[in-house]
Short mmCIF file of C-alpha atoms in Angstrom, two decimals:
data_model
loop_
_atom_site.label_atom_id
_atom_site.label_comp_id
_atom_site.label_asym_id
_atom_site.label_seq_id
_atom_site.Cartn_x
_atom_site.Cartn_y
_atom_site.Cartn_z
CA MET A 18 20.98 5.23 -2.81
CA ASN A 19 17.21 5.77 -3.28
CA LYS A 20 17.17 3.35 -6.21
CA ILE A 21 18.83 0.64 -4.11
CA ILE A 22 16.26 1.15 -1.35
CA LEU A 23 13.43 0.70 -3.88
CA HIS A 24 15.02 -2.52 -5.18
CA ILE A 25 15.34 -3.85 -1.63
CA GLU A 26 11.74 -2.83 -0.94
CA GLY A 27 10.63 -4.92 -3.93
CA LEU A 28 12.65 -7.88 -2.67
CA VAL A 29 11.04 -7.54 0.77
CA ILE A 30 7.55 -7.47 -0.76
CA LEU A 31 8.36 -10.54 -2.87
CA SER A 32 9.76 -12.36 0.18
CA LEU A 33 6.75 -11.50 2.35
CA SER A 34 4.40 -12.58 -0.44
CA LEU A 35 6.16 -15.95 -0.67
CA TYR A 36 6.01 -16.33 3.11
CA PHE A 37 2.28 -15.56 3.36
CA TYR A 38 1.54 -17.74 0.34
CA SER A 39 3.31 -20.64 2.04
CA TYR A 40 1.77 -19.83 5.44
CA ASN A 41 -1.72 -20.09 3.93
CA GLN A 42 -0.77 -23.39 2.24
CA LEU A 43 -1.90 -22.21 -1.17
CA SER A 44 -1.25 -24.02 -4.46
CA TRP A 45 2.29 -23.61 -5.79
CA VAL A 46 1.11 -24.82 -9.19
CA LEU A 47 -1.31 -21.87 -9.27
CA PHE A 48 1.54 -19.59 -8.20
CA VAL A 49 3.76 -20.67 -11.10
CA LEU A 50 0.88 -20.47 -13.59
CA LEU A 51 -0.21 -16.95 -12.58
CA LEU A 52 3.07 -15.25 -11.64
CA LEU A 53 3.61 -13.60 -15.02
CA VAL A 54 -0.06 -12.92 -15.88
CA PRO A 55 0.14 -9.20 -14.95
CA ASP A 56 2.64 -8.76 -17.79
CA ILE A 57 -0.19 -9.27 -20.27
CA SER A 58 -0.88 -5.60 -19.53
CA MET A 59 2.07 -4.79 -21.82
CA LEU A 60 -0.28 -5.43 -24.73
CA GLY A 61 -1.58 -1.90 -24.15
CA TYR A 62 1.57 -0.71 -25.88
CA VAL A 63 0.13 -2.08 -29.13
CA ILE A 64 -2.33 0.85 -29.01
CA ASN A 65 0.27 3.53 -28.14
CA ASN A 66 2.81 4.45 -25.45
CA LYS A 67 0.37 6.50 -23.39
CA MET A 68 -2.33 3.81 -23.27
CA GLY A 69 0.31 1.16 -22.68
CA ALA A 70 1.72 3.04 -19.70
CA VAL A 71 -1.73 3.59 -18.19
CA ILE A 72 -2.76 -0.06 -18.49
CA TYR A 73 0.63 -1.35 -17.34
CA ASN A 74 0.69 0.98 -14.32
CA ILE A 75 -2.83 0.03 -13.26
CA CYS A 76 -1.80 -3.63 -13.27
CA HIS A 77 1.53 -2.95 -11.55
CA THR A 78 0.51 -0.91 -8.54
CA TYR A 79 0.10 -2.39 -5.09
CA ILE A 80 -3.27 -0.69 -4.59
CA LEU A 81 -5.22 -3.26 -6.62
CA SER A 82 -3.22 -6.33 -5.66
CA ILE A 83 -3.44 -5.62 -1.94
CA GLY A 84 -7.14 -4.83 -2.39
CA VAL A 85 -7.57 -8.33 -3.83
CA VAL A 86 -5.66 -9.79 -0.85
CA ILE A 87 -7.98 -7.92 1.54
CA CYS A 88 -11.05 -9.17 -0.36
CA GLY A 89 -9.74 -12.72 -0.11
CA LEU A 90 -9.27 -12.34 3.64
CA VAL A 91 -12.65 -10.65 4.24
CA LEU A 92 -14.51 -13.19 2.11
CA SER A 93 -12.44 -16.13 3.43
CA ASN A 94 -11.85 -17.10 -0.19
CA GLN A 95 -8.56 -18.95 -0.69
CA THR A 96 -8.56 -18.51 -4.48
CA VAL A 97 -9.02 -14.73 -4.30
CA LEU A 98 -6.36 -14.57 -1.57
CA ALA A 99 -3.95 -16.61 -3.71
CA ILE A 100 -4.49 -14.36 -6.73
CA GLY A 101 -3.86 -11.24 -4.66
CA ILE A 102 -0.68 -12.60 -3.11
CA ILE A 103 0.63 -13.82 -6.47
CA TRP A 104 -0.12 -10.44 -8.02
CA THR A 105 1.67 -8.66 -5.16
CA ALA A 106 4.62 -11.03 -5.49
CA HIS A 107 4.82 -10.24 -9.20
CA ILE A 108 5.00 -6.51 -8.54
CA GLY A 109 7.64 -7.01 -5.84
CA MET A 110 9.65 -9.20 -8.21
CA ASP A 111 9.48 -6.54 -10.93
CA ARG A 112 10.64 -3.81 -8.53
CA ALA A 113 13.45 -6.00 -7.20
CA VAL A 114 14.90 -6.43 -10.70
CA GLY A 115 14.43 -2.77 -11.59
CA LEU A 116 11.15 -2.69 -13.50
CA GLY A 117 9.06 0.24 -12.38
CA LEU A 118 5.93 2.14 -13.26
CA LYS A 119 6.02 3.48 -16.80
CA TYR A 120 6.00 6.99 -18.17
CA PRO A 121 4.07 7.55 -21.41
CA THR A 122 7.23 8.53 -23.30
CA ASP A 123 8.67 5.01 -23.72
CA PHE A 124 8.31 1.50 -22.27
CA LYS A 125 11.83 1.66 -20.85
CA ASP A 126 11.20 5.04 -19.19
CA THR A 127 10.24 4.08 -15.61
CA HIS A 128 10.05 5.74 -12.22
CA LEU A 129 13.06 3.71 -11.11
CA ASN A 130 15.18 5.16 -13.92
CA ARG A 131 14.49 8.68 -12.67
CA VAL A 132 15.31 8.02 -9.02
#
């Protein structure tokens, strides 16, 4: 049951991100171009599993993405706001399909697998 709740939570975050992106009339071309950019963090696994997990998790936590959204709002900067919302949408999308934060043991070993 907990795993299902976490998947639904991700879907809600993704849906809210899409709503606020549309509400702010931001560029959908930019959205499509940047949606998968956080996955570049997987390159950390080239170094080793531990470093890969650290880099991936930093790029896939809501703390930074929502911080970017807040910066965009405080600075009234549409580009920064767009990047933060896209980043948040990406994380929500990942959680909705079952991709979670990584453990240093293996790329496929995530917090959602242990719930």
